[in-house]
Short mmCIF file of C-alpha atoms in Angstrom, two decimals:
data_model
loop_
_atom_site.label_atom_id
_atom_site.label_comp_id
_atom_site.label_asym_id
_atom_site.label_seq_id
_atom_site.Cartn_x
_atom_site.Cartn_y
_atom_site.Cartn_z
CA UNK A 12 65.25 -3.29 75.37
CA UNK A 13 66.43 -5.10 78.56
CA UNK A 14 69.42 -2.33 78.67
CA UNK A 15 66.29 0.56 78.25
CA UNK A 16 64.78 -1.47 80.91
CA UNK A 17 67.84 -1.62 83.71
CA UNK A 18 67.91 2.22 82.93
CA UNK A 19 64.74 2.94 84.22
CA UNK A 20 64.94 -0.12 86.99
CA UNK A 21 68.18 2.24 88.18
CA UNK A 22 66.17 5.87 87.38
CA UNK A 23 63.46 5.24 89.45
CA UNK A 24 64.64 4.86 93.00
CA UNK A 25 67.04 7.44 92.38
CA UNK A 26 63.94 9.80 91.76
CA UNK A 27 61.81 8.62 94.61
CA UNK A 28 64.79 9.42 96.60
CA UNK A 29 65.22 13.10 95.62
CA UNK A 30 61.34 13.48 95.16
CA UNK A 31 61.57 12.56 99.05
CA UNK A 32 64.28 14.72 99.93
CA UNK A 33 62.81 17.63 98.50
CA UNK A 34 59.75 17.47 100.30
CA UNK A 35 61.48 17.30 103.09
CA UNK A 36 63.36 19.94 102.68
CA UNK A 37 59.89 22.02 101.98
CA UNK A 38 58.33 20.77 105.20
CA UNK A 39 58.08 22.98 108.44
CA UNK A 40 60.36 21.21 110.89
CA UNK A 41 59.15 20.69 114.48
CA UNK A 42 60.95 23.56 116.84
CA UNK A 43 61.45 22.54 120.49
CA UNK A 44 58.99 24.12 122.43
CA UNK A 45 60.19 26.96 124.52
CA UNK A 46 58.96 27.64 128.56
CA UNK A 47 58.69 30.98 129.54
CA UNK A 48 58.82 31.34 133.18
CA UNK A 49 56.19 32.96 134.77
CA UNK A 50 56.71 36.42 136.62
CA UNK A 51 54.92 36.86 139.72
CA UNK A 52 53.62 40.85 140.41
CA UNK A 53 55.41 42.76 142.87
CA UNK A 54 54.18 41.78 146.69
CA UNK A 55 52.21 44.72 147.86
CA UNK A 56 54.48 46.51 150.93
CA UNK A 57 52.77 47.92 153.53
CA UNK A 58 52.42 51.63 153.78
CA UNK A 59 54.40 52.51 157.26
CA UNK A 60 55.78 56.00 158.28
CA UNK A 61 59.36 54.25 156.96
CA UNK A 62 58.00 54.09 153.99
CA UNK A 63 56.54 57.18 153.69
CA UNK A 64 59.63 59.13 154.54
CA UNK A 65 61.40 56.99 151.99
CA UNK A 66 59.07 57.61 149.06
CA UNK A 67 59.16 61.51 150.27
CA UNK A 68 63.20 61.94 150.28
CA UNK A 69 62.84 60.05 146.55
CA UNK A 70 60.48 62.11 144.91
CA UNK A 71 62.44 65.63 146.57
CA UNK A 72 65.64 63.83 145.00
CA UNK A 73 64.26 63.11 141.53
CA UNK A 74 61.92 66.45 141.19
CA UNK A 75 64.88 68.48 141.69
CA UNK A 76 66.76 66.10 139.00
CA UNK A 77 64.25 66.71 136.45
CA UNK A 78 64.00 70.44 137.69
CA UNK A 79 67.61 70.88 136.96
CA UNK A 80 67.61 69.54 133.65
CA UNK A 81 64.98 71.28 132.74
CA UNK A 82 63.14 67.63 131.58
CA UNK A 83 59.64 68.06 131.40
CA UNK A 84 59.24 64.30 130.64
CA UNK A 85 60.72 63.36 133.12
CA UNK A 86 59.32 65.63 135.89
CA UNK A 87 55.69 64.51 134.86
CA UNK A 88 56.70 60.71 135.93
CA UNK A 89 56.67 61.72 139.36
CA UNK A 90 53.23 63.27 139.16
CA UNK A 91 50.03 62.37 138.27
CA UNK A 92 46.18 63.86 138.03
CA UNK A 93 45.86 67.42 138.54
CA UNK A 94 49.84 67.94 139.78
CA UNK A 95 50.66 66.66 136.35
CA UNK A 96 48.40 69.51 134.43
CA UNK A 97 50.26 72.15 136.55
CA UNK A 98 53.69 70.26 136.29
CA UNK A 99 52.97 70.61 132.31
CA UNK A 100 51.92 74.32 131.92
CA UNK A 101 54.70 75.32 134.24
CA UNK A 102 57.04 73.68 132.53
CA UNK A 103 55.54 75.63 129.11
CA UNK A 104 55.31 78.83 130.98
CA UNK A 105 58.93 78.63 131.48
CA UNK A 106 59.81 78.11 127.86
CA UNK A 107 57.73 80.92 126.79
CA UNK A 108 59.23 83.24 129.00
CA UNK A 109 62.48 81.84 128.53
CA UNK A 110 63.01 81.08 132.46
CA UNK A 111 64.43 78.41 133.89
CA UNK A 112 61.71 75.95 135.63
CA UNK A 113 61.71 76.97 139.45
CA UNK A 114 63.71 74.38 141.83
CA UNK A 115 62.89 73.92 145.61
CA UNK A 116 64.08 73.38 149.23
CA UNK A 117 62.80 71.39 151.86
CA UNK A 118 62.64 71.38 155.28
CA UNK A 119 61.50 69.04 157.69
CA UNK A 120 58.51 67.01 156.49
CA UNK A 121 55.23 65.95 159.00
CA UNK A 122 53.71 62.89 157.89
CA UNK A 123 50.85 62.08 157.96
CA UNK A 124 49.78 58.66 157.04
CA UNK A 125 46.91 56.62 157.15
CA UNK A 126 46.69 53.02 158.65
CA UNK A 127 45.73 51.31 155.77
CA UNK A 128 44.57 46.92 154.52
CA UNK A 129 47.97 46.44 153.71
CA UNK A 130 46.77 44.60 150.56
CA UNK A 131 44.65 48.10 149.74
CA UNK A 132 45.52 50.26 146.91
CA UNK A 133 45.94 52.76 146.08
CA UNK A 134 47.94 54.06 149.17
CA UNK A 135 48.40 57.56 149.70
CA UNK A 136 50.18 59.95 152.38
CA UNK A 137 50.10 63.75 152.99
CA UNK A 138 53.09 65.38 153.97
CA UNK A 139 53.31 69.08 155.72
CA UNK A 140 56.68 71.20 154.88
CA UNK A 141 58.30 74.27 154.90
CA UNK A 142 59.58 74.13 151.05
CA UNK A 143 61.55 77.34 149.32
CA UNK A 144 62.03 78.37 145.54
CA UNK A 145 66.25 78.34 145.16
CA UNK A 146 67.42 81.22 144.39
CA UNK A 147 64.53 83.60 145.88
CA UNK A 148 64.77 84.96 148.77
CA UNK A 149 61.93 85.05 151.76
CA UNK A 150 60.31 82.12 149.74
CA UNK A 151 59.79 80.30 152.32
CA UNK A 152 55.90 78.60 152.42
CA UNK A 153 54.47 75.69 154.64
CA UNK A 154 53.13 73.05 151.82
CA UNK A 155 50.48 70.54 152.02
CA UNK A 156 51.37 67.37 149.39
CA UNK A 157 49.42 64.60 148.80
CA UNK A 158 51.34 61.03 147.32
CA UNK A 159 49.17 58.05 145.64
CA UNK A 160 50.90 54.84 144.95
CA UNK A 161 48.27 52.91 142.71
CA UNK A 162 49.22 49.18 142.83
CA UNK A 163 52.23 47.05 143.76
CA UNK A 164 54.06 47.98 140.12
CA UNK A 165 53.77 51.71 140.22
CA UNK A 166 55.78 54.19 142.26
CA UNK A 167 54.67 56.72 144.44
CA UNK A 168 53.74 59.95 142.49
CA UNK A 169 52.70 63.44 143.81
CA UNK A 170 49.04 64.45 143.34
CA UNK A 171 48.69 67.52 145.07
CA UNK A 172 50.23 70.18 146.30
CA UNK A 173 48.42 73.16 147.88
CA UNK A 174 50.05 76.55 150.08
CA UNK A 175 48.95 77.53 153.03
CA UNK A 176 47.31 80.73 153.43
CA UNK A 177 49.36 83.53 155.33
CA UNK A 178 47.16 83.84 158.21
CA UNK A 179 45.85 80.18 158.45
CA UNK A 180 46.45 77.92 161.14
CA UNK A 181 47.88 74.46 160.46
CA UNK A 182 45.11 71.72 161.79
CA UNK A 183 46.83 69.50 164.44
CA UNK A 184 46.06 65.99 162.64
CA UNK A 185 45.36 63.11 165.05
CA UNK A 186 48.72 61.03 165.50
CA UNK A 187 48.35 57.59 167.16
CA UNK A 188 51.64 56.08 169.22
CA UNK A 189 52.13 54.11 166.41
CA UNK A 190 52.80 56.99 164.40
CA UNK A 191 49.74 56.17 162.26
CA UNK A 192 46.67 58.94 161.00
CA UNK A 193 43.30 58.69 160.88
CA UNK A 194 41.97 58.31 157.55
CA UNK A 195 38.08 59.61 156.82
CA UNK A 196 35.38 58.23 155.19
CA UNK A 197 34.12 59.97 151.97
CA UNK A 198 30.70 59.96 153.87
CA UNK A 199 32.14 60.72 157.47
CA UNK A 200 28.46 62.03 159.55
CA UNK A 201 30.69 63.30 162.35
CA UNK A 202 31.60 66.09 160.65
CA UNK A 203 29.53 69.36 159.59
CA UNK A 204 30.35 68.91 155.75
CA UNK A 205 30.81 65.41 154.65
CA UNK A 206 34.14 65.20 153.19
CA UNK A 207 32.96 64.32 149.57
CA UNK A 208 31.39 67.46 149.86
CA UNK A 209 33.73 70.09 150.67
CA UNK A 210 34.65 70.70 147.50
CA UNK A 211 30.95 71.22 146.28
CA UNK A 212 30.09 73.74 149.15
CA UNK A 213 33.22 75.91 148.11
CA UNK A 214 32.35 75.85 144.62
CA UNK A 215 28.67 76.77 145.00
CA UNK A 216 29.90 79.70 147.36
CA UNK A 217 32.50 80.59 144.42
CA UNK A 218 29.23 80.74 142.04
CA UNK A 219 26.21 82.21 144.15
CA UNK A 220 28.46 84.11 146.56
CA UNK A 221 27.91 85.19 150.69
CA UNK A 222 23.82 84.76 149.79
CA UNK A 223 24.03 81.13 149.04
CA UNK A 224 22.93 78.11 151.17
CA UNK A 225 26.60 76.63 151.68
CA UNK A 226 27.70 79.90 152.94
CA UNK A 227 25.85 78.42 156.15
CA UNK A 228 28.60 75.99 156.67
CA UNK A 229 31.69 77.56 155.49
CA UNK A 230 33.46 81.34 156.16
CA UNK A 231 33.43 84.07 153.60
CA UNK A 232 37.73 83.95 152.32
CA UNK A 233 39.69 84.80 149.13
CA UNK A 234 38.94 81.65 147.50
CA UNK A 235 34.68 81.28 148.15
CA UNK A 236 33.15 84.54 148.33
CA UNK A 237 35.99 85.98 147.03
CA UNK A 238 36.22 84.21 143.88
CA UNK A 239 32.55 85.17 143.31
CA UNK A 240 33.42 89.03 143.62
CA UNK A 241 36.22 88.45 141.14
CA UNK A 242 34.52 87.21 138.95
CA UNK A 243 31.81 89.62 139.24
CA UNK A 244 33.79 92.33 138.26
CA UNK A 245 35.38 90.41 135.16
CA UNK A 246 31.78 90.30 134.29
CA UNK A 247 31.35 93.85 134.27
CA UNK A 248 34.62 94.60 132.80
CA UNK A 249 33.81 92.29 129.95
CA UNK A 250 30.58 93.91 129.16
CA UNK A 251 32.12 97.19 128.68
CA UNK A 252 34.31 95.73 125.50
CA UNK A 253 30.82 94.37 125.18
CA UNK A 254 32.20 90.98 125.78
CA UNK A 255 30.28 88.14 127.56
CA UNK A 256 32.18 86.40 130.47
CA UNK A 257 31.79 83.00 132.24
CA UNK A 258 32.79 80.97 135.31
CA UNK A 259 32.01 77.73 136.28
CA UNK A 260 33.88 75.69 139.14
CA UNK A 261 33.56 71.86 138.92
CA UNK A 262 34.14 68.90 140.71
CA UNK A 263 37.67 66.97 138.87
CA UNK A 264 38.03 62.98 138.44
CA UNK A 265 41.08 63.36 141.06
CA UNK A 266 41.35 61.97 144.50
CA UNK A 267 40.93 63.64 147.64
CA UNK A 268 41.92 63.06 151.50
CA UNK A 269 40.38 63.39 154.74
CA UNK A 270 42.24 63.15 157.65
CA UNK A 271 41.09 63.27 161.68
CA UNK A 272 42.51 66.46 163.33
CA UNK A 273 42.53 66.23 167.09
CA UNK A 274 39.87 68.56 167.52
CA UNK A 275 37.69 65.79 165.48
CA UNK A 276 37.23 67.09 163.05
CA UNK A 277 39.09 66.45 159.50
CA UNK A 278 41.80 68.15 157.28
CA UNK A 279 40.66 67.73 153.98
CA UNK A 280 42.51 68.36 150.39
CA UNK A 281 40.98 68.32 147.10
CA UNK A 282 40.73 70.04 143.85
CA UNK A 283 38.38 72.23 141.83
CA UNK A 284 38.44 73.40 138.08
CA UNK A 285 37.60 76.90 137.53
CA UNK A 286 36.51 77.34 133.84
CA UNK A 287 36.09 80.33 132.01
CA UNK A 288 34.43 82.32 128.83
CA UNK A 289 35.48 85.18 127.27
CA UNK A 290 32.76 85.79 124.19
CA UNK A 291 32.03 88.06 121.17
CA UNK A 292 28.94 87.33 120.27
CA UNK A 293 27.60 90.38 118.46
CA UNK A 294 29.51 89.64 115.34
CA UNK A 295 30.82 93.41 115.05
CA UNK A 296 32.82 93.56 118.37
CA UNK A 297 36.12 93.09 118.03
CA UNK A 298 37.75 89.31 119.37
CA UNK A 299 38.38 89.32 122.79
CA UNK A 300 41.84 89.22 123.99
CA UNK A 301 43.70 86.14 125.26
CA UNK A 302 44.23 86.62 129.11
CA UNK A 303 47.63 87.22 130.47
CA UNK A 304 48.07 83.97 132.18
CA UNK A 305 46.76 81.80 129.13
CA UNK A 306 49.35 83.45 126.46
CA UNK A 307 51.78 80.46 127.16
CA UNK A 308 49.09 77.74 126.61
CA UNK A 309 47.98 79.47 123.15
CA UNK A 310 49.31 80.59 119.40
CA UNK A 311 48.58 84.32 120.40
CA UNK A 312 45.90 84.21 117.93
CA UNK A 313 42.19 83.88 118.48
CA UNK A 314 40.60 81.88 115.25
CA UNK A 315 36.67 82.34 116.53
CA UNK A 316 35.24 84.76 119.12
CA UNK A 317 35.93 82.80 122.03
CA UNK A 318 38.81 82.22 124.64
CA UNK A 319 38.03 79.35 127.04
CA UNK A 320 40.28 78.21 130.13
CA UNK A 321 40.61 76.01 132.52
CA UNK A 322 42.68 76.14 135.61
CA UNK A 323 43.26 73.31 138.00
CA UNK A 324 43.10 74.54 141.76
CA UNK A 325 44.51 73.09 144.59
CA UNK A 326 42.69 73.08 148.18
CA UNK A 327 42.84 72.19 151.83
CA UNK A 328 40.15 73.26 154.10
CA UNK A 329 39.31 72.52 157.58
CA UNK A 330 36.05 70.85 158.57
CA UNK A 331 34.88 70.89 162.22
CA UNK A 332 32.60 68.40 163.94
CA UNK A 333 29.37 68.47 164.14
CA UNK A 334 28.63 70.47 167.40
CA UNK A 335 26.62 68.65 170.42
CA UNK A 336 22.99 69.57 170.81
CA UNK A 337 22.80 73.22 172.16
CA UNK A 338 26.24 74.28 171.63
CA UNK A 339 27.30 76.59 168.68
CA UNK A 340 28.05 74.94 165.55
CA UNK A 341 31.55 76.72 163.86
CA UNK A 342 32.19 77.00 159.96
CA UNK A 343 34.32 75.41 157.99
CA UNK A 344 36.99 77.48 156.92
CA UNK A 345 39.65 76.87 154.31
CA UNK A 346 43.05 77.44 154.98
CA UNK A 347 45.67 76.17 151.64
CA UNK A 348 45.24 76.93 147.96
CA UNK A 349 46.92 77.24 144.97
CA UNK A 350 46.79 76.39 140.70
CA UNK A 351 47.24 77.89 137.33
CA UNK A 352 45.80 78.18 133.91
CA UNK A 353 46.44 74.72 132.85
CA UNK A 354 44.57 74.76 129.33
CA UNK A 355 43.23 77.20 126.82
CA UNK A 356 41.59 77.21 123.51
CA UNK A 357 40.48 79.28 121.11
CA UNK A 358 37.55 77.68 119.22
CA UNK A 359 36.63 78.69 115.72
CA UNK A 360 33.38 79.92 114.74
CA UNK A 361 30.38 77.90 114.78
CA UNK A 362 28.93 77.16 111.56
CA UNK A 363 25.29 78.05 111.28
#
């Protein structure tokens, strides 16, 4: 008994002991806590002519290495809003045709750039330059671009890009001796068309044609009154196939940018979509057709009755000032475009 006893006397610490050492094993052990230091964002930089130039020479560098390489990914970095949807279906119209994506030249680049908060975003510049496809001869085309840099962390990315028309004078924009622009209001009452609304008065012109109210304010050209005989005919040419067509311009989420000339009045560059409807809607006519420059974006087949496009557009326009009491008030006239079929579908039929 007393030998059962100093058995168990001996037994029972030894237990406790490895009870204890179990649980600890089991328990979660305190880690060290670990400090993360703390990254401060970027310090904005002020937008200066120096840095304009700067963020110019990059993007021509790196444009022309994604151009090369035929990287669409990598080209579309350097874009954004409605420079990106053309940077896209170029870069698809190239594959489909099996063409290398174009490459360009630069010449000298005007800046002009806006004295902005320095704290304000986003920035933005507009450069003027003679820029040339490689590899094709007489090229050669003056080029308004527009560059938005949206916060201290982002780079500088093109927006816009827009061609001068042949016989269109270049706007002499307002340069002070600090080498600085003048940037307009959205709402600027100096000028005969506020520049929010530039865009507007072309597309109603596009829609309603010369006979139209905001045919008051701006001249007759290829891309307002002529848009609205174009598509005038397509009408007509789509109701022979006994087709139905449609155009619609609209305003796009995209910035635009007003800039004093020294006349006072204001360079301004924006963007339009141009949308469009090609229907069968009496159930025996044939499908319509997919339009020549919308085979890239599409299948080549037409599942419903109905083609629809959109193509982003490209603008600059000149806006005068408002003329002094009893003088003659001139037009606004516009004087850069450019764009492309940048989406298509073909939607199926409409269940009833």
């Amino acid at each position: 008994m007393h030998r059962f006893l100093r058995v168990i006397a001996v037994a029972v610490p030894l237990i406790l002991a490895l009870t204890a050492a179990g649980c600890a094993e089991g328990a979660t052990e305190a880690r060290p806590t670990v400090s993360v230091p703390e990254t401060s964002p970027p310090a904005p930089v002020p937008l200066t002519p120096d840095v304009a130039e700067q963020a110019f020479r990059t993007y021509v560098t790196d444009e022309d290495v994604a151009r090369a390489a035929g990287d669409e990914r990598l080209a579309l970095t350097w874009t954004s809003d409605g420079q990106s949807q053309l940077t896209a279906a170029e870069f698809r119209k190239a594959a489909y045709d099996g063409d290398p994506v174009r490459r360009f030249v630069y010449g000298k680049p005007k800046l002009y750039v806006p004295k902005l908060k320095d704290a304000a975003y986003p920035q933005w510049f507009v450069v003027s330059v003679d820029r040339s496809v490689v590899g094709k001869r007489k090229s050669e085309h003056r080029t308004l671009m527009a560059f938005v840099l949206r916060g201290p962390s982002d780079h500088w990315k093109l927006t816009l890009a827009t061609l001068m028309q042949k016989k269109a004078k270049e706007p002499k924009v307002a340069i002070d001796d600090d080498g600085y622009a003048e940037a307009l209001s959205t709402d600027d009452t100096s000028l005969l068309i506020r520049p929010r609304d530039v865009g507007g008065i072309q597309a109603t012109i596009a829609a309603e044609g010369g006979g139209s109210v905001a045919a008051k304010v701006m001249k007759s050209s290829d891309v307002t009154t002529g848009f609205y005989k174009d598509d005038k005919r397509a009408k007509k040419k789509a109701k022979k196939k006994d087709l139905t067509y449609r155009a619609v311009y609209t305003a796009t989420p995209f910035p635009y940018f007003g800039l004093r000339t020294e006349s006072g009045g204001g360079l301004i560059v924006y963007s339009l979509f141009r949308n469009t409807s090609l229907v069968a809607e009496d159930p025996d006519t044939p499908k319509p057709e997919i339009p020549d420059n919308a085979e890239h974006l599409l299948d080549g087949t037409v599942e419903g009755n109905e083609v629809d496009t959109t193509a982003t557009l490209h603008f600059a326009a000149y806006d005068p000032p408002k003329a002094k009491k009893g003088k003659s008030q001139s037009k606004a006239h516009m004087i850069a475009d450019d764009g492309a079929v940048t989406k298509a579908a073909t939607p199926p039929l409409k269940k009833p």
